[in-house]
Amino acid sequence: MKTFKLILLGLLTFIITAIWLTPTAFVAPHLQRVAPNIVISGGSGTIWNGSATNVRVNSFDLGKTTWKVLPLKSLTSFSLVSDVTVDGPEVTAAGQAAYAYDRAIRLTDMQFEAESSLIGRFQPMARLAGTFQGLIDNAEIRPKLFPSINGVLNWVQGSITFPVRLTPGNYRADISSQDDTILAQVESVDAPLELSGTASINGDWQYETDVVAKTKSGVPPLLNNLLRSAAGGNPSADGSVQIKRKGSINPIPLYQ
């Protein structure tokens, strides 16, 4: 019995070591079959501690990515949990990411920075400039389901270049999720467009806004006209308008 236990322990150690040292380049094609939404290119190192020249998630190129698997957290959460860093031309990030057996993607304590021009990939109506900086306390994205996210988003020196021009300013959104709804508390800091209020969107892709907006001197008249139109009335005595709107948008296929 003692000999059998030693053989079993040796075999188990060999299997774990073999898996631990499996090259990323060998695993990448097999990973794509299991998780077709993730494509690893230029892999090096091992599946437990490796890097790739590019990782594509849902047709979006992150750029150079490194990871280190956390075995204990992976075992206790029934998912592959890793410390991840991304250093791409448009996005940089560092934090913890998990990929679960049900294909759910979870992010924890993820700091990120991205060019705000990326918004143009999701909508053609406006062109933005500046930088998005933020912290994702926690987020979860499941296939074909509405996501949840809690964190902070800062738009640093954010500006609009089309269809109207808005000079740079700083804006902040504190984001929380509850009952299949994402809520953002919005405010401006040292910006030509003063904003204060809330905006939300739910799992049926219905949105609601209740925001007070006020422009400073030098803002293009067209923007003032657009704000009045959105508010549905003339500004108050202090020049501010209250934008209370409800509606719906076409579902955004975040994760199929």
C-alpha positions as a printed NumPy array, in Angstrom:
array([[  0.   ,   0.   ,   0.   ],
       [  2.853,   2.37 ,   0.836],
       [  4.479,   1.662,  -2.538],
       [  1.172,   2.305,  -4.306],
       [  0.776,   5.656,  -2.531],
       [  4.293,   6.678,  -3.519],
       [  3.637,   5.714,  -7.147],
       [  0.331,   7.626,  -7.123],
       [  1.982,  10.681,  -5.557],
       [  4.781,  10.562,  -8.123],
       [  2.316,  10.243, -10.998],
       [  0.219,  13.134,  -9.668],
       [  3.332,  15.289,  -9.251],
       [  4.396,  14.5  , -12.809],
       [  0.96 ,  15.414, -14.22 ],
       [  0.794,  18.701, -12.306],
       [  4.348,  19.61 , -13.324],
       [  3.668,  18.734, -16.958],
       [  0.552,  20.895, -17.024],
       [  2.299,  23.687, -15.117],
       [  5.119,  23.82 , -17.659],
       [  2.981,  23.412, -20.776],
       [  4.03 ,  26.11 , -23.288],
       [  1.474,  28.8  , -24.08 ],
       [  2.065,  28.337, -27.814],
       [  0.956,  24.698, -27.507],
       [ -2.207,  25.488, -25.56 ],
       [ -3.393,  28.543, -27.543],
       [ -5.036,  26.62 , -30.45 ],
       [ -6.834,  24.295, -28.023],
       [ -7.979,  27.227, -25.884],
       [ -9.589,  28.807, -28.928],
       [-11.751,  25.705, -29.411],
       [-12.976,  25.862, -25.826],
       [-13.223,  29.676, -25.669],
       [-13.657,  30.913, -29.267],
       [-14.036,  34.491, -28.075],
       [-10.383,  34.52 , -26.902],
       [ -7.511,  34.34 , -29.406],
       [ -3.866,  34.334, -28.226],
       [ -1.128,  35.312, -30.689],
       [  2.637,  35.183, -30.18 ],
       [  2.428,  33.219, -26.948],
       [  5.516,  32.569, -24.813],
       [  6.177,  31.159, -21.366],
       [  3.706,  28.674, -19.864],
       [ -0.038,  28.619, -19.392],
       [  0.551,  29.398, -15.701],
       [  3.022,  32.222, -16.143],
       [  3.233,  33.546, -19.668],
       [  2.701,  36.344, -22.128],
       [  1.385,  37.029, -25.62 ],
       [  2.14 ,  39.712, -28.166],
       [ -1.62 ,  40.115, -28.601],
       [ -4.817,  38.803, -27.041],
       [ -8.085,  39.292, -28.89 ],
       [-11.3  ,  39.194, -26.86 ],
       [-14.578,  39.432, -28.744],
       [-12.803,  40.804, -31.846],
       [-11.069,  43.505, -29.785],
       [ -7.263,  43.53 , -29.757],
       [ -5.867,  44.2  , -26.281],
       [ -2.2  ,  44.163, -27.291],
       [  0.686,  42.723, -25.273],
       [ -0.661,  40.735, -22.336],
       [  1.013,  38.915, -19.452],
       [ -0.58 ,  36.656, -16.854],
       [  0.187,  34.583, -13.796],
       [ -2.353,  32.005, -12.651],
       [ -3.34 ,  32.003,  -8.971],
       [ -3.839,  28.285,  -8.135],
       [ -5.616,  28.623,  -4.772],
       [ -8.105,  31.23 ,  -5.993],
       [ -8.683,  29.189,  -9.143],
       [ -9.525,  26.065,  -7.136],
       [-11.826,  27.82 ,  -4.673],
       [-13.728,  29.768,  -7.356],
       [-14.032,  26.984,  -9.97 ],
       [-12.513,  29.315, -12.554],
       [ -9.117,  30.205, -13.981],
       [ -7.994,  33.25 , -11.965],
       [ -4.911,  35.218, -13.008],
       [ -3.065,  38.426, -12.301],
       [ -3.142,  40.14 , -15.684],
       [ -1.417,  43.154, -17.228],
       [ -2.246,  44.638, -20.621],
       [  0.072,  47.016, -22.45 ],
       [ -1.524,  47.812, -25.794],
       [ -1.45 ,  50.828, -28.105],
       [ -4.956,  51.902, -27.04 ],
       [ -5.498,  50.176, -23.694],
       [ -3.366,  49.527, -20.615],
       [ -4.656,  47.631, -17.597],
       [ -3.562,  45.713, -14.52 ],
       [ -5.643,  43.626, -12.163],
       [ -7.229,  40.249, -11.656],
       [ -9.236,  38.388, -14.294],
       [-11.137,  35.107, -14.068],
       [-12.579,  32.854, -16.761],
       [-15.244,  30.484, -15.429],
       [-16.48 ,  27.117, -16.689],
       [-19.711,  28.801, -17.885],
       [-17.605,  31.235, -19.997],
       [-18.264,  34.116, -17.603],
       [-15.487,  36.717, -17.448],
       [-14.928,  38.415, -14.093],
       [-12.648,  41.353, -13.367],
       [-11.507,  42.449,  -9.902],
       [ -9.448,  45.474,  -8.803],
       [ -8.65 ,  46.268, -12.417],
       [ -7.002,  49.636, -13.081],
       [ -7.154,  50.749, -16.687],
       [ -6.45 ,  53.568, -19.118],
       [ -7.816,  53.845, -22.65 ],
       [ -8.027,  56.356, -25.453],
       [-11.557,  57.78 , -25.53 ],
       [-11.512,  57.627, -29.32 ],
       [-12.312,  53.912, -28.855],
       [-15.942,  54.922, -28.33 ],
       [-16.124,  55.439, -32.077],
       [-16.043,  51.65 , -32.506],
       [-19.41 ,  51.336, -30.794],
       [-21.21 ,  54.399, -32.181],
       [-20.631,  56.714, -35.167],
       [-22.506,  59.753, -33.846],
       [-19.744,  61.474, -31.872],
       [-15.969,  61.644, -31.93 ],
       [-14.246,  61.961, -28.587],
       [-10.727,  62.859, -27.492],
       [ -8.941,  62.572, -24.172],
       [ -8.247,  59.604, -21.934],
       [-10.44 ,  57.28 , -19.902],
       [ -8.883,  56.288, -16.579],
       [-10.58 ,  54.197, -13.969],
       [-10.835,  51.36 , -11.515],
       [-13.12 ,  48.363, -11.873],
       [-13.83 ,  47.139,  -8.348],
       [-15.65 ,  44.152,  -9.818],
       [-17.373,  43.3  , -13.074],
       [-18.972,  40.256, -14.631],
       [-19.734,  39.585, -18.289],
       [-21.702,  36.488, -19.278],
       [-22.494,  35.282, -22.792],
       [-25.64 ,  36.956, -24.181],
       [-26.512,  38.45 , -20.77 ],
       [-26.473,  42.006, -19.444],
       [-23.204,  42.799, -17.643],
       [-22.665,  44.124, -14.14 ],
       [-19.944,  46.553, -13.109],
       [-18.937,  48.54 , -10.041],
       [-16.173,  51.104, -10.168],
       [-15.08 ,  54.597, -11.155],
       [-14.519,  56.115, -14.589],
       [-12.672,  59.402, -15.144],
       [-12.649,  61.16 , -18.5  ],
       [ -9.425,  63.153, -18.285],
       [ -9.139,  66.198, -20.539],
       [-12.145,  64.874, -22.391],
       [-13.4  ,  66.751, -25.411],
       [-15.751,  66.371, -28.369],
       [-14.457,  66.949, -31.886],
       [-17.596,  66.007, -33.855],
       [-20.434,  66.905, -34.48 ],
       [-19.749,  69.907, -32.215],
       [-16.488,  71.032, -30.671],
       [-16.099,  71.041, -26.903],
       [-12.828,  72.1  , -25.312],
       [-11.135,  69.696, -22.862],
       [-12.422,  69.196, -19.339],
       [-12.522,  66.55 , -16.62 ],
       [-15.549,  64.375, -15.911],
       [-16.235,  61.547, -13.461],
       [-18.768,  58.731, -13.205],
       [-19.23 ,  56.528, -10.138],
       [-20.72 ,  53.322, -11.509],
       [-22.738,  50.698,  -9.637],
       [-24.912,  47.722, -10.58 ],
       [-28.05 ,  46.394,  -8.947],
       [-31.096,  44.431, -10.117],
       [-29.875,  44.1  , -13.72 ],
       [-29.326,  47.872, -13.949],
       [-26.132,  49.894, -14.309],
       [-26.284,  53.328, -12.64 ],
       [-23.778,  56.151, -13.106],
       [-23.483,  59.186, -10.827],
       [-22.047,  61.831, -13.148],
       [-20.224,  65.054, -12.316],
       [-17.774,  67.453, -13.941],
       [-14.57 ,  68.879, -12.485],
       [-13.058,  72.01 , -14.01 ],
       [-14.851,  71.551, -17.33 ],
       [-16.52 ,  73.867, -19.882],
       [-19.673,  71.766, -19.575],
       [-20.858,  71.479, -15.977],
       [-22.707,  68.224, -15.344],
       [-24.39 ,  66.748, -12.283],
       [-26.885,  63.906, -12.097],
       [-27.514,  60.268, -12.898],
       [-27.804,  58.037, -15.939],
       [-28.835,  54.397, -16.022],
       [-29.453,  51.515, -18.395],
       [-31.067,  48.157, -17.651],
       [-31.052,  44.646, -19.032],
       [-33.784,  45.498, -21.534],
       [-31.482,  48.238, -22.882],
       [-33.806,  50.954, -21.612],
       [-32.028,  54.103, -20.479],
       [-32.971,  56.975, -18.19 ],
       [-31.156,  60.248, -17.521],
       [-31.663,  62.99 , -14.95 ],
       [-28.78 ,  65.396, -15.444],
       [-28.387,  69.128, -14.837],
       [-26.108,  70.731, -17.436],
       [-24.694,  74.227, -17.669],
       [-22.206,  75.623, -20.153],
       [-19.482,  78.143, -19.465],
       [-18.661,  81.086, -21.69 ],
       [-16.963,  80.23 , -24.956],
       [-18.938,  77.052, -25.585],
       [-20.247,  76.863, -29.201],
       [-23.865,  78.079, -29.562],
       [-24.738,  74.818, -31.304],
       [-24.002,  72.885, -28.113],
       [-26.279,  75.193, -26.102],
       [-29.021,  74.614, -28.653],
       [-28.545,  70.854, -28.44 ],
       [-28.782,  70.951, -24.636],
       [-31.982,  73.011, -24.762],
       [-33.433,  70.579, -27.268],
       [-32.514,  67.615, -25.083],
       [-34.049,  69.329, -22.044],
       [-37.187,  70.232, -23.964],
       [-37.305,  73.802, -22.723],
       [-35.499,  77.041, -21.995],
       [-32.746,  77.217, -19.356],
       [-33.448,  78.256, -15.774],
       [-32.407,  81.607, -14.304],
       [-28.829,  80.415, -13.686],
       [-28.482,  79.193, -17.269],
       [-28.693,  75.472, -16.482],
       [-30.996,  72.936, -18.108],
       [-32.35 ,  69.691, -16.669],
       [-32.213,  66.751, -19.048],
       [-34.71 ,  64.063, -18.057],
       [-35.027,  61.47 , -20.78 ],
       [-36.204,  57.898, -21.146],
       [-35.856,  55.582, -24.079],
       [-34.238,  52.453, -25.406],
       [-31.323,  51.522, -27.619],
       [-30.526,  48.514, -29.736],
       [-28.841,  45.781, -27.69 ],
       [-25.046,  45.92 , -27.815],
       [-23.548,  42.461, -28.433],
       [-20.853,  42.699, -25.768],
       [-20.223,  38.975, -25.424],
       [-21.735,  36.229, -27.58 ]])
